[in-house]
PDB file of C-alpha atoms in Angstrom:
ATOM      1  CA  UNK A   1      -5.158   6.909  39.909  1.00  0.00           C
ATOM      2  CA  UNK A   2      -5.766   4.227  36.761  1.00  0.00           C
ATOM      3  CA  UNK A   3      -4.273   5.694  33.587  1.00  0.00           C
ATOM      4  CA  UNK A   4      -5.013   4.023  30.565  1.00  0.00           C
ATOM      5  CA  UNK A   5      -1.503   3.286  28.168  1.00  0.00           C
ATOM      6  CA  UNK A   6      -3.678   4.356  25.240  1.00  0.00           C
ATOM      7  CA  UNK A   7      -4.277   7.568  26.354  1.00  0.00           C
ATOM      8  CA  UNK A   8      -2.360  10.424  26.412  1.00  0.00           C
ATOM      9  CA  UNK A   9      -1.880  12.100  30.001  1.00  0.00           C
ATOM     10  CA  UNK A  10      -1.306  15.773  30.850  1.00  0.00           C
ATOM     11  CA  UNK A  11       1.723  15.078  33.397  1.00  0.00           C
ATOM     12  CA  UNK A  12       1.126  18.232  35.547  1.00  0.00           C
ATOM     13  CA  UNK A  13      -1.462  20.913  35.781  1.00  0.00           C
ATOM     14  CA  UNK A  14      -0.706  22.988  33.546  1.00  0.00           C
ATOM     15  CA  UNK A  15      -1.736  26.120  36.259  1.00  0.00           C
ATOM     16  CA  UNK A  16       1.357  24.096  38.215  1.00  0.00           C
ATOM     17  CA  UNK A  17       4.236  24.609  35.166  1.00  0.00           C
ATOM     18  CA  UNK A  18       2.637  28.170  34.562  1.00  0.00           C
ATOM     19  CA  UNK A  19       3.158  29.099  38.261  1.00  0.00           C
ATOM     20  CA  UNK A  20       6.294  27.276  38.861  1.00  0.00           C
ATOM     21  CA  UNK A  21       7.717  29.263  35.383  1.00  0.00           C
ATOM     22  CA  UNK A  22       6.500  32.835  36.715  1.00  0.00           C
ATOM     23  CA  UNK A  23       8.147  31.710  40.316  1.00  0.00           C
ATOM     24  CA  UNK A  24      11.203  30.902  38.850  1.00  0.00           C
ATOM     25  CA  UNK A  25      11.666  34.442  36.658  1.00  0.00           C
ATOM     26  CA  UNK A  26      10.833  36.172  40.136  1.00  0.00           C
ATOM     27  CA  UNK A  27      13.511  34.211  42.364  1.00  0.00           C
ATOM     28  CA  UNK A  28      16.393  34.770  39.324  1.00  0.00           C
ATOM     29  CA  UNK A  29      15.826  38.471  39.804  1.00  0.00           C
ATOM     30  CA  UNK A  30      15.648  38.604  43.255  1.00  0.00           C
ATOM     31  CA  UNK A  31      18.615  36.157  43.820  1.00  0.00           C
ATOM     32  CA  UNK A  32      20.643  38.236  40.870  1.00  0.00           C
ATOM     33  CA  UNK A  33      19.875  41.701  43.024  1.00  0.00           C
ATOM     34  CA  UNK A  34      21.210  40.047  45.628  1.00  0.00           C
ATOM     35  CA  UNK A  35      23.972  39.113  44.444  1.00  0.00           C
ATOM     36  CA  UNK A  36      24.121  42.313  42.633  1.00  0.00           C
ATOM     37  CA  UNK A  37      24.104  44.140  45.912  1.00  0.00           C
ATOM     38  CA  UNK A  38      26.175  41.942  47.980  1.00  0.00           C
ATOM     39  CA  UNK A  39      29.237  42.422  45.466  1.00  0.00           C
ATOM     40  CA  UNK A  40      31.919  44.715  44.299  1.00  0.00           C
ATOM     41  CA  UNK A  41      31.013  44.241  40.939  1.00  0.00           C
ATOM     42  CA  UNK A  42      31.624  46.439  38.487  1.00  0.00           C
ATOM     43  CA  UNK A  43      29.015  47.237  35.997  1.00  0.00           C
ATOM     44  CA  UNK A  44      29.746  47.705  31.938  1.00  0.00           C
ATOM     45  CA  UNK A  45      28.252  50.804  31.910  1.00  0.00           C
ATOM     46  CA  UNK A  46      29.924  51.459  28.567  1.00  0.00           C
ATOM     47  CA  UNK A  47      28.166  48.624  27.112  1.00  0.00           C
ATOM     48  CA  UNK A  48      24.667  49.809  28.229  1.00  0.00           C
ATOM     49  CA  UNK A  49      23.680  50.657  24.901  1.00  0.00           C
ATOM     50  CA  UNK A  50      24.479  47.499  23.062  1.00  0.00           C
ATOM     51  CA  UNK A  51      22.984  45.555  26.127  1.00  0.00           C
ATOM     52  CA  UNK A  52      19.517  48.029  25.552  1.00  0.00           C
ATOM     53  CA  UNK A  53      19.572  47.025  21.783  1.00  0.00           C
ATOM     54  CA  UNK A  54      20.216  43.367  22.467  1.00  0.00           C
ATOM     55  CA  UNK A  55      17.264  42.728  25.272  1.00  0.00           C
ATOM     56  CA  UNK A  56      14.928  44.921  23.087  1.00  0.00           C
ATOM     57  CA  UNK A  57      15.846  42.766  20.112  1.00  0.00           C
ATOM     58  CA  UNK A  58      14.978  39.565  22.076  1.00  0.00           C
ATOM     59  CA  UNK A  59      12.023  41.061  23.855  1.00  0.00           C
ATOM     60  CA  UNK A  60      10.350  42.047  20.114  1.00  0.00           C
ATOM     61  CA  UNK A  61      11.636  38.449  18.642  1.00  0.00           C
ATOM     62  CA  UNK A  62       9.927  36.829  21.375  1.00  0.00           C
ATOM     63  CA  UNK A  63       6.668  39.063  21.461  1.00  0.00           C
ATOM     64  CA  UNK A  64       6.615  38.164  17.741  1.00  0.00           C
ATOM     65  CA  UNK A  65       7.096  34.682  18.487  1.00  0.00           C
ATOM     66  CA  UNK A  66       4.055  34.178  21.093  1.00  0.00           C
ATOM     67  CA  UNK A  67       1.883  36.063  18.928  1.00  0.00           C
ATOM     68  CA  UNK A  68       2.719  33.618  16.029  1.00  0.00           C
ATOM     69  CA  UNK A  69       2.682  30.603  18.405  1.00  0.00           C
ATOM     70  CA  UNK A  70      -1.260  32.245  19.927  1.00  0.00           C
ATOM     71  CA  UNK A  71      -2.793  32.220  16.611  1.00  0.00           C
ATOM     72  CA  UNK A  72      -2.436  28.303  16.536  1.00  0.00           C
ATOM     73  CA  UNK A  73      -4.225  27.662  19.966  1.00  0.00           C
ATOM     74  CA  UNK A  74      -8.212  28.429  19.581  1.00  0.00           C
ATOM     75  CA  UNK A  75     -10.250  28.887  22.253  1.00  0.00           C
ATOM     76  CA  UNK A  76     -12.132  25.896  24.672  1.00  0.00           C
ATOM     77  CA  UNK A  77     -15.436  25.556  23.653  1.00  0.00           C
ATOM     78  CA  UNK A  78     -17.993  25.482  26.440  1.00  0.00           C
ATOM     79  CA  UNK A  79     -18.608  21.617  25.343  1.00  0.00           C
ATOM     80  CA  UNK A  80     -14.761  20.782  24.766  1.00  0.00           C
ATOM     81  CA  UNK A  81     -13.266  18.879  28.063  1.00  0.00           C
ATOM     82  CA  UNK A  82     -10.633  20.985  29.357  1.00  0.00           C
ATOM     83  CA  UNK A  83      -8.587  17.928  29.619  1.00  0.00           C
ATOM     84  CA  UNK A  84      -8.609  16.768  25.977  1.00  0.00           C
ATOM     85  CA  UNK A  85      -8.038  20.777  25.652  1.00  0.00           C
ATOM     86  CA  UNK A  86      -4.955  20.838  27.132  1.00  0.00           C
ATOM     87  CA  UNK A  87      -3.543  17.602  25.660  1.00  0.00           C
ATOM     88  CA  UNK A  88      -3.777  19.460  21.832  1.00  0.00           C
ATOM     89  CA  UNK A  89      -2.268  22.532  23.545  1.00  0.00           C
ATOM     90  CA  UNK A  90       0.075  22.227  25.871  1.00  0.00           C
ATOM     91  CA  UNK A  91       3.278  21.396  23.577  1.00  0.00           C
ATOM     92  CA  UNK A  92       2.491  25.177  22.130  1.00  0.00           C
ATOM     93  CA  UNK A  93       1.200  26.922  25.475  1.00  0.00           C
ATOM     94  CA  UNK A  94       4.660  25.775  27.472  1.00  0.00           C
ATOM     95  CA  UNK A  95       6.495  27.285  24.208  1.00  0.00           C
ATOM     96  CA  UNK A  96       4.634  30.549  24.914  1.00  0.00           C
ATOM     97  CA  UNK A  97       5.584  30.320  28.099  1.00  0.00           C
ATOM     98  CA  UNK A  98       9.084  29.807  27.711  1.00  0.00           C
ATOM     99  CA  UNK A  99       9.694  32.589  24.881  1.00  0.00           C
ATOM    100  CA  UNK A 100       8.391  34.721  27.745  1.00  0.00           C
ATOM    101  CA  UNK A 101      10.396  33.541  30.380  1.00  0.00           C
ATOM    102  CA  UNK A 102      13.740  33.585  28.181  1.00  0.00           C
ATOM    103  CA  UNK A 103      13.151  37.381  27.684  1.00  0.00           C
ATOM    104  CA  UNK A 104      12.817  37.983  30.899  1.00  0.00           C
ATOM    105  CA  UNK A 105      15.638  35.864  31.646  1.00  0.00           C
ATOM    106  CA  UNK A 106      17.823  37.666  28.891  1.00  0.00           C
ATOM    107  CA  UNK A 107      16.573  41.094  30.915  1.00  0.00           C
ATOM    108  CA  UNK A 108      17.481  40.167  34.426  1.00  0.00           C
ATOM    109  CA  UNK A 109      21.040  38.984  33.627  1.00  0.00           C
ATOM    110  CA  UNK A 110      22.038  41.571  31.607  1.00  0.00           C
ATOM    111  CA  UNK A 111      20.135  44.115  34.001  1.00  0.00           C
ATOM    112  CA  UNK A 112      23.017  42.290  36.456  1.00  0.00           C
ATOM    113  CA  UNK A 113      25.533  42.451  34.561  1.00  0.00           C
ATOM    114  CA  UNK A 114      24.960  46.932  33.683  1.00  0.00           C
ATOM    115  CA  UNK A 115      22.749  47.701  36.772  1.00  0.00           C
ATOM    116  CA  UNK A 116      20.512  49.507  34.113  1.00  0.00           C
ATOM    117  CA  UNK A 117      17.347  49.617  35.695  1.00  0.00           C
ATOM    118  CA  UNK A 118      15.716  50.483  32.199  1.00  0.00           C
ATOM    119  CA  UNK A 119      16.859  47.006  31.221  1.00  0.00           C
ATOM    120  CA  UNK A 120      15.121  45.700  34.382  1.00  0.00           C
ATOM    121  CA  UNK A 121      12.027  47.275  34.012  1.00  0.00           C
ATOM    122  CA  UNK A 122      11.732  47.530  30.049  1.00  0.00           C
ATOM    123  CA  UNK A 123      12.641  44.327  29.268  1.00  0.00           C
ATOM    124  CA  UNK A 124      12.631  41.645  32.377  1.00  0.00           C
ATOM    125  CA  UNK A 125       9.559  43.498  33.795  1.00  0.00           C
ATOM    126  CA  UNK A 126       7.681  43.287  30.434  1.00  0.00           C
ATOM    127  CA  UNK A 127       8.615  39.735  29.547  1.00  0.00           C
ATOM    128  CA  UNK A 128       7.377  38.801  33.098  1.00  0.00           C
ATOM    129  CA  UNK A 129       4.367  40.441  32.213  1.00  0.00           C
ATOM    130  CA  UNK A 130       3.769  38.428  29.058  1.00  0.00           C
ATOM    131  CA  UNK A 131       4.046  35.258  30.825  1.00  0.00           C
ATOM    132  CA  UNK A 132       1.761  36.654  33.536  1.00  0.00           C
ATOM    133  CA  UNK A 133      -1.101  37.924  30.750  1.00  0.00           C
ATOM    134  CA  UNK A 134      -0.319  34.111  28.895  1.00  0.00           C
ATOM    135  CA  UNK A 135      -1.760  32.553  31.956  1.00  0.00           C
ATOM    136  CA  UNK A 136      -3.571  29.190  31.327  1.00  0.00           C
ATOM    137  CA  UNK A 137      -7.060  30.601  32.075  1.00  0.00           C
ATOM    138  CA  UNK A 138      -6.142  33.236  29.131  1.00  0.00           C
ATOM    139  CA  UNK A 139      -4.861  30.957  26.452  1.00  0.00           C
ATOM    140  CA  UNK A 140      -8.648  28.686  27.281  1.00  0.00           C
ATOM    141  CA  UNK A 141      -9.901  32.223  26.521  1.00  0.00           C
ATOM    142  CA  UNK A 142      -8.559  32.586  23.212  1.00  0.00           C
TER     143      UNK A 142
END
């Protein structure tokens, strides 16, 4: 493969960092319940609350984020080439992406740390969601 100095270049796929992102939130939770289950730890169930609060917080400052950060990426035209596409959009797409991984992040750790499964669900099991519904094919969409 010839690439041109001049030109910029999409390093990966950008299918590839979507997929390796969403792989990565699913392997954190499933290597945290292991862990989870495997231990004697002892979960701060009097801090459930705050812990609710403080995932919710980050979940709605995140959604809020994306939704900003969406507005600035327009859709592919039919003519457009996808490559040139990406290359404007990427920088912004992977910061979707990430806002939506670091919620779910924020969920599954402190889901760990309580064993609240309304943590789990509401807030790791959403974000995952956004990044899922931000797939690449999506943001071309508009």
């Amino acid at each position: 493969m010839n690439v041109d100095p001049a030109q910029p270049v999409v390093l990966a796929s950008p299918r590839l960092l979507h997929a390796m992102l969403v792989a990565g939130v699913v392997i954190i939770m499933v290597v945290l319940g292991v862990v989870r289950a495997a231990s004697a730890l002892d979960p701060l169930t009097s801090l459930i609350p705050y812990f609710r609060l403080a995932a919710m917080g980050v979940l709605i400052a995140s959604y809020v984020v994306m939704w900003i950060l969406r507005l600035r990426i327009e859709p592919r035209r039919a003519t457009e080439d996808r490559r040139h596409w990406w290359q404007r959009h990427l920088t912004t797409a992977l910061a979707v992406w990430a806002l939506a991984e670091g919620a779910a992040m924020v969920g599954a750790v402190f889901w760990f740390l309580t064993g609240d499964t309304i943590i789990l669900v509401g807030v790791a099991g959403l974000a995952l969601t956004l990044l899922v519904m931000n797939r690449p094919g999506r943001l071309e969409e508009g």
